Each structure stands twice: as C-alpha cells, then as structure tokens.
Amino acid sequence: MYDSLRMQSVQSPIIPVVGELIRSHPGTISLGQGVAYYGPPPEAVEGIQRFLADPENHKYKLVQGIPELLEAIEQKLERENGIALAGRRIVVTAGANMGFVNALLAITDPGDEIVLQLPYYFNHEMAVAIADCRAVCVPTDDEYQLQPEAIAAAITDRTRAVVTISPNNPTGAVYRESDLRQVNEICRSNGIYHISDEAYEYFTYDGAEHFSPGSIAGAGGHTISLFSLSKAYGFASWRIGWMVLPEHLYMPVRKIQDTILICPPVISQWAAVGAMKAGRQYCRDKLKTTRDIRRIFLDALDGIADLVTVPRAEGAFYLLLRVHTNVESMELARQLIGQYKVAVIPGMTFGIEDKCYLRVAYGALQKDTATEGMSRLVKGLKHMLTL
Ligand SMILES: Cc1ncc(COP(=O)(O)O)c(C=O)c1O
C-alpha cells in the first residue's frame, strides 16, 4: 500500500514519545506539559446548561460559529486587543491549531514558503509540511527576540506569510511592540500575510505587555490573528479558538472548515460563551500561582548558571534552557527521565540543533511538584554535565 511521501516527511510529534518514556518510568515529574493547571470557570458549565436547554442544538450549526460566541469575541477583541472588525471576520475554530491550518490552506499553493521564527512551534512546522509548503526558518536573537531585518531578507516571490507567536512557545519570549509593528509592515509592503498566534496573550510577567499586530492601523487586510481558550480558560480539551481574518479570506476559510469540521462543537461553543462571561479576570486570578511557580523555576536555574543559560522569558509558561554541553538534546531528555525521573522537551523538536536546548513548562504544576521537579532537574544536570 502507498503511504504519502509528504506525510512521511512530517516530523512525529514529540509529546507522545516523551509521554511513553514517562509511563515507562513511573513517578516521573513532567516539566513537559504545555497546559494550564486549572480547568474552566463555573460559568462554562452554566453555558452547557444553555446548550442542553434547546434540542435544536444537537443539529449542525453555522460553520463560522454560533452568533452568541461571535458577539462575545467581537466585544473582547475591541475591548482588550484594540481590534475593530471593520473589513474583517471572525471564524470560531476547534482551537488555534486548526486556525493555523485553515489559514495555511486558504493562502498557499503547494511549493509556497512560510517564514517561521526559529525555534518554531512544532505543530506550525508540521502544518506547513502537511500543506505541501516549505518552512523558511529565521533565527531569533540570543534573547529569542525577532530579527526583522533577517525576516525581510528571507522573503522571496514564493513567500505567502510570516508567522509570529507572542508570548512564545517554546521560548517564553514576549515580542517587542516595535518589532511586531516592523514585521507587520514588512508583510504589508511585500503583499504577504502576517499570521499572529496569540494563544498565550494573558500569560505575561514582570511588567511585560502583550501586543496584537491586528490592532495596527491598516493591518486588517493582511493580518490573520489566532486566539485560543485552551490556556486562558483551562479549555484545552474543549477545542475552542478563533481566527480574525480579512474579509476576502472568509469564503475560502469557510470552505475548508465546512469540509473538515462542518461546525465547531456546539456544546463547547456554549461553554465558551459562559467562560468569556467570566472573562480575563478568571485567568488573572489563576496566574498568581503560575507566577510563583515561575519564580521557583528561575531561582533553581540561577543556582546552575554555569551549566545552563536562561534567556529572558516574560510570557507563556515556558523557559528554553541553553545547556552548556555537546550532548544531543533528545539523549539528555532520555537520561533525565530514565535516571532522574524528570521530563523535559528536547530542543530538536523546535528545529534547533546547533546547541543543546531543553524546554521546561511551569503552567501545569503546583508548588510541591515544581520544587521537587526542579530539584531533580538541577541534580540531574549537575551530575551529567560535570562528570
Ligand atoms: C503557540 C501555540 N499555538 C497554538 C496552540 C494550540 O492551541 P489550541 O489548543 O487552541 O489548538 C499551542 C499549544 O500548545 C501553542 O503553544
């Protein structure tokens, strides 16, 4: 039987591989999980009651989302992101990952190029390959910040979009407003799209502020903004996000979504209407714990500054450690699980193999597991790197 060569060339997601290693070493503490430690607010459950109250809700609904959720999103975008809809549309998706695939399929043909920042979010790189396009990776700087000049230099006549993620997975970097403005302008002047993934918009620390490129005057015609309830509202399994897109992409995106999804799960959409009623304050309260956990991580890593460099990371819930060793990142991750019962994600997953990088995630943890997990990581790195 024939298997698609294109699919064979797509990298396998690392999370299940690490998950399998964790299962085979019971008692391992995972610093790998990219999810929030909390679930949805009670208002989401009330939303489900509204869903259940109407038997019509068991039928297919609009491909772009139910009006009640679209309305809540529109208000949120205006209030929090400075994005007014004029000339734009919202499409509710089954998460930001689906929004990304929708966007790619709507704006590319096979062989086109998409500019990703290095290190990249692995599902973005995979999606580009699945769409039969080529990921052109532009390195970020030593602090994992954007390099607009290098991005401009990477654009060819096959480039269709530049992708930015801020706050960033896997680095935790929050991009400077001035750099995002510059990238958005580079896209406008080259007649290409700026795809802005803002799944972690609420997760910023130490005074860092999130900026939405979609709020820039004149950005509406070439900016595709992706949002998600997965992290902010503890909604990862509910599969709700949305895209904000130029009017002219509304029809192509609906064709794609109609074919793949027909409509976003309506029960989850009603839960989302409820969650958004609780609003940003819900996440703000939860972040107090996450902020403390982040501090535990940073303090522990401070103690091994001779072994790892931790560039500034004021967002999301990730730190991407630059480890001072020639050992390959997957091998190091394997040993950390096998010998020290602590799991991290190897940098190779994010397309960086020049040095040894490890991603640690602090969003899913409580204080005791965070302290114990970091103590194992520090002990493991000390032993392995100073032998
Ligand atoms: C940058 C980024 N975008 C999108 C997603 C996936 O979001 P969703 O659950 O909304 O598909 C993740 C999840 O880790 C992510 O890190």
Short mmCIF file of N, CA, C and O in Angstrom, two decimals, residues 91 93-105 195 224-227 241-243 245 253 257:
data_model
loop_
_atom_site.label_atom_id
_atom_site.label_comp_id
_atom_site.label_asym_id
_atom_site.label_seq_id
_atom_site.Cartn_x
_atom_site.Cartn_y
_atom_site.Cartn_z
N VAL A 91 -13.84 33.69 12.61
CA VAL A 91 -14.28 32.31 12.43
C VAL A 91 -13.86 31.53 13.68
O VAL A 91 -12.67 31.49 14.02
N THR A 93 -12.91 28.31 15.64
CA THR A 93 -12.27 27.08 15.18
C THR A 93 -12.20 26.07 16.33
O THR A 93 -12.47 26.42 17.48
N ALA A 94 -11.82 24.86 15.99
CA ALA A 94 -11.59 23.87 17.05
C ALA A 94 -10.15 24.06 17.54
O ALA A 94 -9.28 23.21 17.37
N GLY A 95 -9.88 25.22 18.13
CA GLY A 95 -8.56 25.54 18.66
C GLY A 95 -7.70 26.34 17.69
O GLY A 95 -7.99 26.40 16.48
N ALA A 96 -6.64 26.95 18.23
CA ALA A 96 -5.76 27.79 17.42
C ALA A 96 -4.98 26.96 16.39
O ALA A 96 -4.62 27.47 15.33
N ASN A 97 -4.70 25.69 16.71
CA ASN A 97 -4.01 24.85 15.73
C ASN A 97 -4.84 24.73 14.46
O ASN A 97 -4.32 24.78 13.35
N MET A 98 -6.14 24.56 14.62
CA MET A 98 -6.99 24.45 13.45
C MET A 98 -7.04 25.78 12.70
O MET A 98 -7.05 25.81 11.46
N GLY A 99 -7.02 26.87 13.46
CA GLY A 99 -6.99 28.19 12.83
C GLY A 99 -5.76 28.32 11.95
O GLY A 99 -5.81 28.87 10.84
N PHE A 100 -4.63 27.79 12.42
CA PHE A 100 -3.39 27.88 11.65
C PHE A 100 -3.49 27.08 10.35
O PHE A 100 -3.11 27.55 9.28
N VAL A 101 -4.01 25.87 10.45
CA VAL A 101 -4.15 25.03 9.25
C VAL A 101 -5.15 25.68 8.28
O VAL A 101 -4.91 25.73 7.07
N ASN A 102 -6.27 26.17 8.81
CA ASN A 102 -7.24 26.88 7.95
C ASN A 102 -6.54 28.01 7.18
O ASN A 102 -6.75 28.18 5.97
N ALA A 103 -5.74 28.78 7.93
CA ALA A 103 -5.07 29.93 7.31
C ALA A 103 -4.12 29.47 6.20
O ALA A 103 -4.14 30.00 5.09
N LEU A 104 -3.32 28.45 6.50
CA LEU A 104 -2.35 27.97 5.50
C LEU A 104 -3.03 27.50 4.23
O LEU A 104 -2.62 27.83 3.13
N LEU A 105 -4.09 26.69 4.41
CA LEU A 105 -4.76 26.15 3.24
C LEU A 105 -5.42 27.26 2.42
O LEU A 105 -5.54 27.16 1.20
N ILE A 195 0.71 36.15 10.08
CA ILE A 195 -0.11 35.27 10.93
C ILE A 195 0.40 35.41 12.36
O ILE A 195 1.56 35.11 12.65
N ILE A 224 -3.70 37.91 9.96
CA ILE A 224 -4.58 36.83 10.43
C ILE A 224 -4.19 36.58 11.89
O ILE A 224 -3.05 36.18 12.18
N SER A 225 -5.13 36.85 12.80
CA SER A 225 -4.82 36.70 14.22
C SER A 225 -5.49 35.44 14.75
O SER A 225 -6.67 35.20 14.48
N LEU A 226 -4.72 34.65 15.50
CA LEU A 226 -5.23 33.39 16.04
C LEU A 226 -5.29 33.46 17.56
O LEU A 226 -4.32 33.86 18.21
N PHE A 227 -6.43 33.05 18.09
CA PHE A 227 -6.62 33.07 19.55
C PHE A 227 -7.13 31.70 20.00
O PHE A 227 -7.57 30.89 19.19
N GLY A 241 -11.13 27.94 19.72
CA GLY A 241 -10.29 29.10 19.47
C GLY A 241 -10.98 29.90 18.38
O GLY A 241 -12.12 29.60 18.03
N TRP A 242 -10.28 30.91 17.85
CA TRP A 242 -10.87 31.61 16.71
C TRP A 242 -9.81 32.31 15.91
O TRP A 242 -8.68 32.49 16.37
N MET A 243 -10.15 32.64 14.68
CA MET A 243 -9.27 33.41 13.83
C MET A 243 -9.98 34.72 13.45
O MET A 243 -11.20 34.74 13.28
N LEU A 245 -9.79 37.35 10.41
CA LEU A 245 -9.17 37.36 9.08
C LEU A 245 -9.77 38.42 8.18
O LEU A 245 -10.89 38.89 8.40
N VAL A 253 -11.84 30.17 3.86
CA VAL A 253 -11.70 29.53 5.17
C VAL A 253 -12.97 28.75 5.52
O VAL A 253 -12.91 27.64 6.05
N GLN A 257 -13.18 24.84 6.49
CA GLN A 257 -13.73 24.42 7.78
C GLN A 257 -15.00 23.59 7.60
O GLN A 257 -15.25 22.63 8.32
#
